[in-house]
XYZ file of C-alpha atoms in Angstrom:
715
model
C -2.735 26.015 -32.392
C -5.966 27.890 -33.055
C -8.162 25.185 -31.523
C -7.371 21.837 -29.895
C -9.933 19.271 -28.803
C -10.318 15.507 -28.529
C -11.877 15.131 -31.969
C -10.799 18.244 -33.902
C -7.750 20.475 -34.106
C -7.299 23.717 -36.063
C -3.732 24.785 -36.778
C -2.014 27.293 -39.039
C -0.255 25.914 -42.105
C 1.053 28.736 -44.339
C 0.102 32.169 -45.668
C -3.081 32.494 -43.600
C -4.306 28.949 -44.464
C -5.418 26.749 -41.589
C -6.078 23.010 -41.374
C -9.193 21.755 -39.579
C -8.398 18.117 -38.864
C -10.860 15.439 -37.697
C -9.024 12.865 -35.548
C -11.265 11.398 -32.834
C -9.052 10.181 -29.990
C -9.496 6.604 -28.794
C -11.387 5.558 -31.955
C -10.243 3.889 -35.175
C -12.614 6.052 -37.257
C -14.002 9.576 -37.208
C -17.726 9.910 -36.558
C -20.167 12.640 -35.641
C -20.990 12.066 -31.992
C -21.998 14.790 -29.565
C -18.330 15.520 -28.738
C -17.366 15.984 -32.406
C -20.357 18.234 -33.110
C -19.580 20.402 -30.069
C -15.942 20.701 -31.128
C -16.935 21.547 -34.694
C -19.037 24.358 -33.235
C -16.040 25.609 -31.250
C -13.678 25.212 -34.233
C -15.919 27.227 -36.573
C -16.285 29.948 -33.934
C -12.485 30.068 -33.471
C -11.934 30.420 -37.233
C -14.597 33.159 -37.490
C -12.956 35.072 -34.658
C -9.480 35.066 -36.251
C -9.234 37.835 -38.838
C -5.842 36.637 -40.110
C -7.266 33.430 -41.601
C -7.582 33.506 -45.409
C -8.632 29.921 -46.180
C -9.426 26.539 -44.614
C -8.649 22.994 -45.652
C -10.444 20.140 -43.872
C -8.584 16.846 -43.428
C -8.727 13.574 -41.504
C -6.113 11.955 -39.281
C -7.659 8.509 -39.867
C -7.704 6.123 -42.837
C -11.304 7.221 -43.387
C -12.638 10.757 -43.587
C -15.822 10.506 -41.464
C -17.976 7.347 -41.476
C -21.128 9.256 -40.486
C -23.128 9.934 -37.352
C -22.620 7.782 -34.269
C -25.941 5.975 -34.511
C -25.496 4.354 -31.091
C -25.567 7.842 -29.576
C -28.157 9.480 -31.813
C -30.722 6.685 -31.573
C -31.527 7.776 -28.014
C -32.423 11.215 -29.364
C -35.108 9.655 -31.574
C -37.155 9.011 -28.429
C -37.363 12.743 -27.637
C -40.568 14.714 -28.329
C -40.850 15.853 -31.956
C -40.329 19.549 -31.265
C -37.222 18.856 -29.186
C -35.792 16.554 -31.843
C -36.423 19.115 -34.617
C -34.755 21.839 -32.536
C -31.709 19.646 -31.874
C -31.434 18.809 -35.549
C -31.567 22.467 -36.577
C -28.992 23.335 -33.919
C -26.583 20.785 -35.451
C -27.360 22.125 -38.926
C -26.510 25.652 -37.791
C -22.929 24.450 -37.252
C -22.662 23.172 -40.828
C -24.263 26.357 -42.184
C -21.908 28.585 -40.177
C -18.960 26.628 -41.591
C -20.447 27.090 -45.073
C -20.854 30.839 -44.449
C -17.238 31.480 -43.379
C -15.856 34.616 -45.016
C -12.987 32.605 -46.510
C -12.804 29.729 -49.044
C -12.990 26.156 -47.725
C -11.717 22.915 -49.275
C -12.282 19.381 -48.003
C -9.670 16.674 -48.643
C -11.600 13.369 -48.740
C -8.956 10.730 -48.024
C -11.240 7.730 -47.409
C -14.851 6.806 -46.741
C -17.110 9.845 -46.244
C -20.663 8.676 -45.619
C -23.824 10.210 -44.173
C -22.915 13.129 -41.948
C -19.308 12.782 -43.120
C -20.281 13.521 -46.706
C -22.727 16.222 -45.562
C -19.730 17.932 -43.948
C -17.979 17.788 -47.334
C -21.012 19.320 -49.067
C -20.870 22.313 -46.708
C -17.406 23.203 -48.055
C -16.847 25.245 -51.218
C -14.612 22.681 -52.915
C -14.058 18.960 -52.560
C -10.947 17.071 -53.615
C -11.078 13.285 -53.340
C -8.572 10.454 -53.175
C -8.985 7.989 -56.061
C -9.545 5.174 -53.553
C -12.153 6.980 -51.428
C -15.921 6.508 -51.481
C -18.731 8.931 -50.682
C -22.485 8.651 -50.245
C -25.608 9.168 -48.188
C -26.721 5.675 -47.037
C -29.295 6.814 -44.452
C -32.285 5.252 -46.267
C -30.800 1.866 -45.349
C -31.562 2.798 -41.731
C -35.134 3.848 -42.520
C -34.297 7.577 -42.333
C -32.816 10.115 -44.755
C -29.928 12.615 -44.520
C -30.445 15.033 -41.642
C -27.390 17.303 -41.763
C -28.380 19.115 -44.956
C -27.877 16.312 -47.474
C -31.323 16.623 -49.076
C -30.763 20.380 -49.419
C -27.158 20.705 -50.602
C -26.711 17.609 -52.796
C -29.485 18.482 -55.334
C -28.047 22.003 -55.596
C -24.529 20.616 -56.177
C -25.079 17.678 -58.572
C -28.592 18.295 -59.891
C -31.888 16.875 -58.728
C -31.913 13.678 -60.815
C -28.449 12.634 -59.654
C -29.190 13.588 -56.044
C -32.426 11.577 -56.016
C -30.535 8.536 -57.318
C -27.756 8.910 -54.724
C -30.067 9.507 -51.760
C -32.850 7.040 -52.659
C -30.403 4.194 -53.381
C -28.141 4.929 -50.424
C -25.193 3.536 -52.379
C -21.515 4.309 -51.897
C -19.992 6.060 -54.907
C -16.476 5.730 -56.272
C -14.292 8.742 -57.030
C -14.765 8.529 -60.817
C -18.571 8.485 -60.395
C -18.416 11.430 -57.989
C -16.279 13.502 -60.355
C -18.516 12.736 -63.329
C -21.632 14.217 -61.673
C -19.795 17.105 -59.997
C -20.012 15.895 -56.406
C -16.267 16.566 -56.146
C -14.065 19.032 -57.996
C -10.916 16.940 -58.366
C -9.684 13.380 -57.936
C -6.029 12.693 -57.174
C -3.905 9.871 -55.805
C -3.811 9.628 -52.002
C -0.227 10.944 -51.768
C -1.180 14.159 -53.613
C -4.409 14.861 -51.727
C -3.124 17.479 -49.251
C -1.164 19.304 -51.950
C -4.228 19.380 -54.220
C -6.398 20.792 -51.420
C -3.816 23.479 -50.679
C -3.556 24.352 -54.363
C -7.349 24.757 -54.641
C -7.628 26.981 -51.578
C -4.696 29.158 -52.748
C -6.336 29.622 -56.153
C -9.557 30.669 -54.406
C -7.702 33.093 -52.118
C -5.912 34.668 -55.110
C -9.211 35.187 -56.924
C -8.418 32.753 -59.737
C -11.393 30.705 -58.506
C -14.605 32.503 -57.446
C -15.525 30.569 -54.304
C -18.480 32.862 -53.516
C -20.075 32.131 -56.894
C -19.424 28.408 -56.309
C -21.149 28.636 -52.924
C -24.174 30.671 -54.002
C -26.351 27.886 -55.585
C -26.320 26.001 -52.263
C -27.923 28.998 -50.580
C -30.723 29.452 -53.108
C -33.799 27.564 -54.300
C -33.453 24.803 -56.888
C -33.128 26.001 -60.465
C -36.181 24.125 -61.784
C -39.412 25.720 -62.980
C -42.802 24.333 -61.942
C -43.170 21.990 -64.933
C -39.606 20.693 -64.584
C -40.219 20.074 -60.893
C -43.401 18.162 -61.558
C -41.791 15.981 -64.238
C -38.684 15.316 -62.168
C -40.260 14.585 -58.784
C -43.460 12.788 -59.778
C -41.590 10.438 -62.113
C -38.923 9.798 -59.468
C -41.485 9.094 -56.732
C -43.317 6.572 -58.905
C -40.151 4.753 -59.933
C -38.580 4.708 -56.458
C -41.837 3.603 -54.795
C -41.911 0.645 -57.189
C -38.312 -0.244 -56.376
C -38.470 0.247 -52.594
C -41.919 -1.275 -52.046
C -44.498 -0.214 -49.469
C -42.515 -1.338 -46.427
C -39.579 1.048 -46.894
C -40.897 4.635 -46.871
C -37.585 6.517 -46.491
C -36.515 6.739 -50.182
C -39.857 8.232 -51.279
C -40.007 10.526 -48.236
C -36.541 11.841 -49.158
C -37.807 12.776 -52.632
C -40.907 14.429 -51.153
C -38.648 16.470 -48.866
C -36.438 17.637 -51.751
C -39.633 18.567 -53.628
C -41.135 20.506 -50.683
C -37.881 22.421 -50.191
C -37.261 23.098 -53.889
C -38.616 26.663 -53.798
C -36.863 27.714 -50.600
C -33.410 28.993 -49.826
C -31.042 26.968 -47.649
C -32.231 27.849 -44.161
C -35.939 27.332 -44.834
C -35.133 24.163 -46.819
C -33.216 22.813 -43.811
C -36.337 23.297 -41.679
C -38.318 21.199 -44.168
C -35.621 18.507 -44.015
C -35.634 18.489 -40.202
C -39.418 18.078 -39.984
C -39.408 15.133 -42.404
C -36.363 13.571 -40.737
C -38.099 13.523 -37.363
C -41.223 11.994 -38.909
C -39.158 9.092 -40.301
C -37.040 8.690 -37.175
C -40.198 7.876 -35.220
C -41.330 5.021 -37.510
C -41.165 1.343 -36.560
C -39.248 0.715 -39.806
C -36.463 3.077 -38.712
C -36.411 1.459 -35.272
C -36.089 -2.009 -36.842
C -33.469 -1.080 -39.447
C -31.363 0.863 -36.951
C -31.709 -2.126 -34.637
C -30.403 -4.342 -37.451
C -27.441 -2.023 -37.959
C -26.594 -2.161 -34.245
C -27.066 -5.948 -34.214
C -24.734 -6.249 -37.189
C -22.115 -4.174 -35.372
C -22.466 -6.480 -32.360
C -22.038 -9.544 -34.585
C -18.872 -8.148 -36.149
C -17.517 -7.295 -32.698
C -18.212 -10.829 -31.434
C -16.675 -12.412 -34.528
C -13.550 -10.272 -34.050
C -13.095 -11.637 -30.527
C -12.218 -15.005 -32.057
C -9.270 -13.541 -33.976
C -6.856 -13.793 -31.044
C -6.827 -17.614 -30.960
C -7.850 -18.416 -34.547
C -5.329 -20.144 -36.785
C -4.744 -18.723 -40.243
C -6.322 -20.792 -43.019
C -3.879 -20.798 -45.939
C -5.273 -23.879 -47.694
C -8.803 -25.267 -47.420
C -10.558 -28.311 -48.829
C -14.151 -29.237 -49.576
C -15.365 -32.830 -49.675
C -18.200 -33.401 -52.135
C -18.226 -31.243 -55.233
C -21.540 -30.683 -56.988
C -23.470 -27.402 -56.702
C -22.872 -26.876 -52.963
C -19.205 -27.907 -53.059
C -18.636 -25.778 -56.141
C -20.260 -22.820 -54.400
C -18.030 -23.230 -51.338
C -14.945 -23.612 -53.552
C -15.900 -20.479 -55.516
C -16.444 -18.449 -52.347
C -13.118 -19.499 -50.849
C -11.047 -19.053 -54.009
C -12.643 -15.746 -55.042
C -11.799 -14.315 -51.611
C -8.184 -15.424 -51.799
C -7.996 -18.804 -50.017
C -6.908 -21.702 -52.298
C -9.060 -24.807 -51.923
C -8.949 -28.485 -52.855
C -12.246 -29.848 -54.168
C -12.576 -33.612 -53.770
C -15.257 -35.938 -55.010
C -15.405 -39.685 -55.668
C -16.957 -39.143 -59.101
C -15.613 -37.318 -62.140
C -19.144 -35.982 -62.828
C -19.251 -34.425 -59.346
C -15.904 -32.702 -59.911
C -17.101 -31.359 -63.258
C -20.353 -30.115 -61.749
C -18.440 -28.298 -58.994
C -16.006 -26.708 -61.445
C -18.868 -25.681 -63.733
C -20.647 -24.029 -60.793
C -17.514 -22.108 -59.759
C -16.771 -21.137 -63.365
C -20.357 -19.939 -63.925
C -20.306 -17.767 -60.789
C -16.913 -16.261 -61.654
C -18.046 -15.664 -65.235
C -21.052 -13.685 -64.002
C -18.744 -11.446 -61.971
C -16.655 -10.754 -65.073
C -19.812 -10.001 -67.104
C -20.938 -7.461 -64.509
C -17.529 -5.780 -64.398
C -16.848 -6.855 -60.819
C -13.842 -8.969 -61.762
C -11.240 -8.909 -64.517
C -10.695 -12.010 -66.690
C -7.207 -12.246 -65.178
C -8.643 -12.351 -61.642
C -11.170 -14.963 -62.761
C -8.362 -17.155 -64.082
C -6.479 -16.659 -60.818
C -9.541 -17.717 -58.782
C -10.188 -20.774 -60.972
C -6.552 -21.813 -60.632
C -6.980 -21.595 -56.832
C -9.561 -24.431 -57.033
C -7.706 -27.724 -57.343
C -9.976 -30.648 -58.241
C -8.952 -34.087 -57.007
C -10.338 -37.580 -56.583
C -7.726 -38.570 -53.990
C -6.488 -37.387 -50.603
C -2.962 -36.863 -51.974
C -2.525 -33.185 -50.990
C -4.657 -33.191 -47.844
C -1.610 -33.280 -45.583
C -1.202 -29.511 -46.023
C -4.823 -28.528 -45.492
C -5.776 -26.221 -42.559
C -9.537 -26.793 -42.708
C -11.761 -29.334 -44.471
C -15.431 -28.592 -45.137
C -17.410 -31.806 -45.563
C -20.371 -31.252 -47.901
C -21.515 -34.761 -48.816
C -25.067 -36.120 -48.747
C -27.204 -35.244 -45.660
C -26.970 -38.712 -44.107
C -25.320 -39.209 -40.691
C -23.788 -42.604 -41.496
C -22.291 -41.423 -44.794
C -20.961 -38.251 -43.165
C -19.383 -40.196 -40.288
C -17.607 -42.550 -42.722
C -16.268 -39.658 -44.820
C -15.189 -37.614 -41.775
C -13.364 -40.575 -40.176
C -11.654 -41.237 -43.513
C -10.403 -37.685 -43.977
C -9.275 -37.435 -40.336
C -6.703 -40.156 -41.088
C -5.019 -38.137 -43.867
C -4.962 -34.554 -42.524
C -2.570 -33.017 -39.995
C -3.412 -33.556 -36.329
C -4.224 -29.848 -35.912
C -6.403 -29.556 -39.044
C -10.000 -28.488 -38.459
C -12.845 -30.617 -39.801
C -16.189 -28.889 -40.401
C -19.458 -30.427 -41.538
C -21.764 -28.450 -43.798
C -24.854 -30.101 -42.346
C -28.182 -28.324 -42.062
C -29.816 -30.476 -39.381
C -27.625 -33.355 -38.108
C -26.164 -33.096 -34.602
C -22.461 -32.185 -34.587
C -21.940 -34.125 -31.358
C -23.444 -37.198 -33.016
C -21.156 -36.887 -36.059
C -18.160 -36.353 -33.749
C -18.611 -39.821 -32.300
C -16.858 -41.238 -35.383
C -13.728 -39.114 -34.825
C -10.526 -39.603 -32.831
C -10.072 -35.846 -32.409
C -13.586 -34.471 -31.828
C -12.069 -31.300 -30.374
C -11.028 -30.351 -33.935
C -14.541 -30.782 -35.301
C -17.322 -28.194 -35.721
C -20.333 -27.541 -37.904
C -20.076 -25.008 -40.722
C -23.546 -24.624 -42.182
C -23.617 -22.683 -45.461
C -26.942 -21.617 -46.926
C -27.906 -22.201 -50.537
C -27.012 -20.543 -52.870
C -23.639 -20.117 -51.142
C -22.540 -17.055 -53.130
C -25.712 -15.104 -52.277
C -26.562 -16.056 -48.700
C -24.502 -14.035 -46.205
C -24.888 -16.316 -43.176
C -22.701 -19.183 -41.990
C -23.722 -20.982 -38.806
C -20.642 -22.196 -36.928
C -21.879 -24.997 -34.671
C -20.085 -25.864 -31.457
C -20.411 -29.563 -30.569
C -20.002 -30.958 -27.053
C -16.261 -31.492 -27.572
C -15.429 -28.709 -30.073
C -12.422 -26.658 -28.903
C -12.415 -22.870 -28.825
C -9.545 -22.887 -31.339
C -11.619 -24.976 -33.779
C -14.584 -22.619 -33.402
C -12.399 -19.495 -33.693
C -10.548 -20.775 -36.787
C -13.825 -21.641 -38.518
C -15.277 -18.211 -37.681
C -12.140 -16.537 -39.073
C -12.316 -18.620 -42.267
C -16.010 -17.739 -42.723
C -15.153 -14.035 -42.366
C -12.298 -14.434 -44.839
C -14.843 -15.893 -47.276
C -16.908 -12.713 -46.931
C -19.612 -14.325 -44.790
C -21.292 -13.295 -41.538
C -20.623 -16.112 -39.051
C -22.813 -16.737 -36.008
C -21.660 -19.259 -33.402
C -24.478 -21.512 -32.162
C -24.591 -24.514 -29.887
C -25.531 -27.970 -31.091
C -29.128 -29.156 -31.350
C -31.279 -30.575 -34.170
C -31.536 -27.892 -36.848
C -29.191 -25.564 -34.896
C -30.674 -22.039 -34.952
C -32.063 -21.245 -38.400
C -33.626 -24.564 -39.387
C -34.873 -25.207 -35.868
C -36.787 -21.933 -36.135
C -37.830 -22.411 -39.770
C -39.565 -25.777 -39.335
C -42.174 -24.492 -36.838
C -42.958 -21.822 -39.471
C -43.561 -24.634 -41.953
C -45.565 -26.342 -39.192
C -47.938 -23.378 -39.189
C -48.164 -23.605 -42.978
C -49.037 -27.316 -42.696
C -51.842 -26.544 -40.222
C -53.338 -23.978 -42.627
C -53.300 -26.491 -45.474
C -54.995 -29.001 -43.169
C -57.797 -26.458 -42.761
C -58.192 -26.213 -46.538
C -56.564 -22.811 -47.024
C -55.249 -22.186 -50.556
C -51.415 -22.215 -50.566
C -51.326 -19.465 -53.218
C -53.292 -17.209 -50.883
C -50.925 -18.077 -48.011
C -47.916 -17.214 -50.203
C -49.427 -13.858 -51.177
C -50.265 -12.933 -47.564
C -46.771 -13.804 -46.294
C -45.079 -12.010 -49.187
C -47.169 -8.927 -48.416
C -46.078 -9.329 -44.782
C -42.525 -8.931 -46.082
C -41.067 -12.377 -46.782
C -39.154 -12.645 -50.098
C -41.277 -15.688 -50.975
C -44.232 -17.474 -49.397
C -43.898 -20.879 -47.682
C -45.166 -22.988 -50.615
C -42.763 -21.344 -53.048
C -39.941 -21.539 -50.474
C -40.600 -25.282 -50.048
C -40.254 -25.749 -53.798
C -37.025 -23.732 -53.940
C -35.451 -25.548 -50.974
C -36.673 -28.921 -52.272
C -39.599 -30.968 -50.984
C -37.255 -33.906 -50.293
C -34.952 -31.647 -48.241
C -37.943 -30.332 -46.278
C -39.267 -33.877 -45.776
C -35.935 -35.086 -44.376
C -35.482 -31.995 -42.198
C -39.004 -32.290 -40.828
C -38.297 -35.887 -39.718
C -35.047 -34.861 -38.003
C -36.811 -32.022 -36.176
C -39.735 -34.270 -35.173
C -37.292 -36.738 -33.645
C -35.415 -33.957 -31.827
C -38.479 -32.106 -30.516
C -41.333 -34.652 -30.519
C -43.442 -32.688 -28.019
C -44.148 -29.917 -30.553
C -42.706 -30.859 -33.972
C -43.956 -34.432 -34.384
C -47.168 -34.696 -36.433
C -49.858 -37.331 -36.746
C -51.083 -38.418 -40.160
C -49.888 -37.251 -43.544
C -48.988 -33.664 -44.287
C -48.708 -31.701 -47.527
C -44.958 -32.390 -47.622
C -45.629 -36.137 -47.328
C -48.066 -36.278 -50.248
C -45.825 -34.094 -52.426
C -42.793 -36.238 -51.604
C -44.648 -39.517 -52.283
C -45.848 -38.149 -55.627
C -42.209 -37.298 -56.505
C -43.061 -33.598 -56.664
C -39.713 -32.315 -55.357
C -40.074 -28.646 -56.309
C -37.858 -26.722 -58.702
C -35.308 -29.540 -58.931
C -37.697 -31.704 -60.994
C -40.099 -29.025 -62.210
C -43.117 -29.743 -60.008
C -44.017 -29.217 -56.377
C -46.725 -26.959 -54.991
C -46.302 -25.163 -58.310
C -45.192 -26.407 -61.705
C -42.139 -24.746 -63.274
C -41.471 -23.512 -66.779
C -38.269 -21.923 -68.080
C -38.496 -18.188 -68.800
C -36.621 -16.248 -71.491
C -33.560 -15.929 -69.249
C -33.478 -19.641 -68.575
C -34.745 -19.322 -65.011
C -37.585 -21.392 -63.521
C -40.940 -19.586 -63.507
C -43.750 -20.885 -61.303
C -47.195 -21.590 -62.745
C -50.364 -23.056 -61.252
C -50.749 -26.832 -61.413
C -54.212 -28.421 -60.828
C -52.511 -31.715 -59.907
C -51.079 -30.132 -56.761
C -54.536 -29.039 -55.591
C -55.859 -32.539 -56.215
C -53.126 -34.072 -54.043
C -53.737 -31.615 -51.202
C -57.427 -32.512 -50.910
C -56.405 -35.741 -49.140
C -54.788 -33.935 -46.189
C -57.639 -31.514 -45.385
C -58.960 -32.500 -41.937
C -61.424 -29.648 -41.512
C -62.572 -26.750 -43.703
C -62.034 -23.571 -41.698
C -62.504 -19.892 -42.519
C -59.355 -17.905 -41.669
C -58.556 -14.223 -42.087
C -55.309 -12.857 -43.515
C -54.373 -11.903 -39.950
C -54.948 -15.519 -38.904
C -52.624 -16.692 -41.662
C -49.876 -14.397 -40.390
C -50.379 -15.553 -36.794
C -50.509 -19.260 -37.756
C -47.096 -18.814 -39.409
C -45.329 -16.249 -37.238
C -46.227 -17.327 -33.703
C -44.454 -20.734 -33.955
C -41.396 -19.153 -35.607
C -41.124 -16.451 -32.945
C -41.784 -18.889 -30.112
C -39.029 -21.244 -31.287
C -36.616 -18.292 -31.534
C -37.433 -17.509 -27.909
C -36.719 -21.137 -26.984
C -33.366 -21.070 -28.819
C -32.354 -18.027 -26.791
C -33.582 -19.555 -23.522
C -31.856 -22.885 -24.283
C -28.541 -21.155 -24.959
C -28.412 -22.332 -28.581
C -27.667 -18.736 -29.446
C -26.072 -16.355 -26.971
C -27.843 -13.063 -27.645
C -31.109 -11.711 -29.030
C -29.084 -9.796 -31.636
C -27.507 -13.008 -32.957
C -30.863 -14.786 -33.033
C -32.487 -12.030 -35.090
C -29.532 -11.582 -37.448
C -29.433 -15.343 -38.058
C -33.019 -15.160 -39.344
C -32.396 -12.007 -41.400
C -29.264 -13.407 -43.056
C -30.303 -17.065 -43.179
C -33.940 -17.160 -44.276
C -34.733 -13.617 -45.391
C -36.836 -12.585 -42.384
C -38.318 -9.176 -43.381
C -35.550 -6.691 -42.426
C -38.002 -3.831 -41.823
C -39.499 -5.952 -39.018
C -36.072 -6.384 -37.435
C -36.090 -10.129 -36.673
C -38.333 -12.463 -34.656
C -37.487 -11.094 -31.203
C -37.739 -7.462 -32.288
C -41.066 -8.372 -33.908
C -42.269 -9.617 -30.513
C -41.021 -6.360 -28.956
C -42.918 -4.331 -31.586
C -46.150 -6.099 -30.640
C -45.277 -6.013 -26.932
C -44.215 -9.152 -25.035
C -47.423 -9.226 -22.977
C -49.554 -8.655 -26.081
C -47.662 -11.388 -27.964
C -48.244 -13.880 -25.128
C -51.950 -13.016 -25.141
C -52.042 -13.445 -28.934
C -50.349 -16.850 -28.699
C -52.846 -17.951 -26.054
C -55.668 -17.282 -28.542
C -54.162 -19.982 -30.785
C -53.253 -22.413 -27.976
C -55.603 -25.134 -29.323
C -53.261 -25.526 -32.307
C -50.669 -27.265 -30.150
C -47.402 -26.881 -28.275
C -45.739 -24.774 -31.010
C -48.079 -21.954 -29.980
C -47.571 -22.213 -26.207
C -45.475 -19.458 -24.582
C -42.602 -20.560 -22.342
C -42.730 -19.879 -18.613
C -39.887 -17.378 -18.957
C -41.695 -15.469 -21.714
C -44.779 -15.239 -19.488
C -42.521 -13.925 -16.730
C -41.077 -11.294 -19.109
C -44.633 -10.295 -20.040
C -45.624 -9.920 -16.389
C -42.569 -7.731 -15.682
C -43.028 -5.561 -18.789
C -39.618 -6.616 -20.145
C -38.347 -6.524 -23.746
C -35.667 -8.376 -25.708
C -34.059 -5.090 -26.825
C -33.677 -1.859 -24.907
């Protein structure tokens, strides 16, 4: 053994060839933490010191190659002074460069996922051979940063600037065929032939058949683009990427600027340019928020996994109530491999549900994400029925009938009589108390909420709601089924609106107050979209449905009368009474026309303005900052209350629920991280400025205590 550590070993194979293997002990994946970097330093030094070595192959002892840097460890480094952070980055890069400069040929065998620092390790080798099932990429922009271990330097010199810009700015994972096409790898083979292919390549380089020094040389030099080519390439790319990424996500454009600045330098100077830009991005609030989201997501997955031990396997599911929502649930279940019964009392409902599932599957086939054979298989896994005939074999039933407690209770009691005693019943309700619905059941311990968001196939969140009598097995089984459907489940405790809608309605409450002061809803939409929301509150109301919002508002007012009940008519009331229901009937705050692709397009409607005149109580001048505060303070304050009330267990789950459920601006990290970014004390002081607007704006006693103690929700 030439070198043996806890993450890396170097051992002789044959004829002067050694294998440098990444196999981090105690972990399911390889990652670049401080230990791995230190051992890579020692491994490279050991190889350099051994004159008998003629070639190196790099392999992995895991199912993946290297998933990237250990962000949980490196995020602490981002708090260091700039100069210290730059120095540390260059020190790490020296290891990769010394590996690249070895006096012998090097070949990396990419057996599985190689992302971020993992792929940057691959780029430092002379040759790359890849398993057909592996994926590679540089996804750092998704964390608000860009590659920091030489990715912006080596990738453009390996695959060309245009391809490198696309890979780095998009942050996407690339399949083996895509990687081979652009020259990111030199060969693609089946997994069982990977080691042999790597050995063959290194032997051919040792024999002189392949000139590894010539292959290496372009990575050490400046980019082969003249001044005009550089200008055309980089300026066009910056303009296009800026348009795609938007002003709130600077990392993709900064990555291009860094490649441009380093274009006329050799490797070592180019790496210094990369390090300086990397540190600049690492210090931004966007990076802090997006890295926070990544860590929150890891925490969510870890929590969801804890339910696996007691969860029952769902082999057959059922959905009650077809239509658009039922069809979406059926599609999601069947397309992810769980057969599902779809029951409705009307033939039209069944047809609507099947049409929805068929449409969604058809789109996947059109986009090349599914073969026609797989589509047929998924459709066959949806069994429409108008009776309970096959329900005796069902493991879980998702009730998705009309949002009316009496109707739901009747349907749930009915289905409980025909399913097995251990079958789980779940209600896809958005606002109605699970404990209330459970009162109609003989086995309330088998009953939970399972709140899908519309459209089901696009929205990643499922709220799993624990009622007063819900068993841990029922909760765990529902969480496991949601994961199996490809969703991100968050377990919340029962209350009106649960987590997401309970938080969303105070946001709409702020919107209602602005309209009462005569503020133009189009202006409000534009301000909130600029703030980062995918759509403003008026447009969102139309998309959700004015009738849905009207019903939800009444439920929330009954549940939290101290702050959510309103006196007099609101904008939602006058829209509802005028039968302006939003997109579903073509008129709400906006009117809707069909565009060339058959999708609803919003246009201004004078009739809406006329209706809203009746609810203006006082004309008031407000700034754009006021608009943001009117909307965001109630939302953030209710999120705080949900955490304090134990509706959600952790700050991470609260924030991820809003990101996944209602499109909270990801670059702001979630409601609680948004408070942290302002400062808890500063947020309390800001809320106090708007105290006259009512209880939605009043900080809780515990939040005031946090402010006094200088505490945060994260870190």
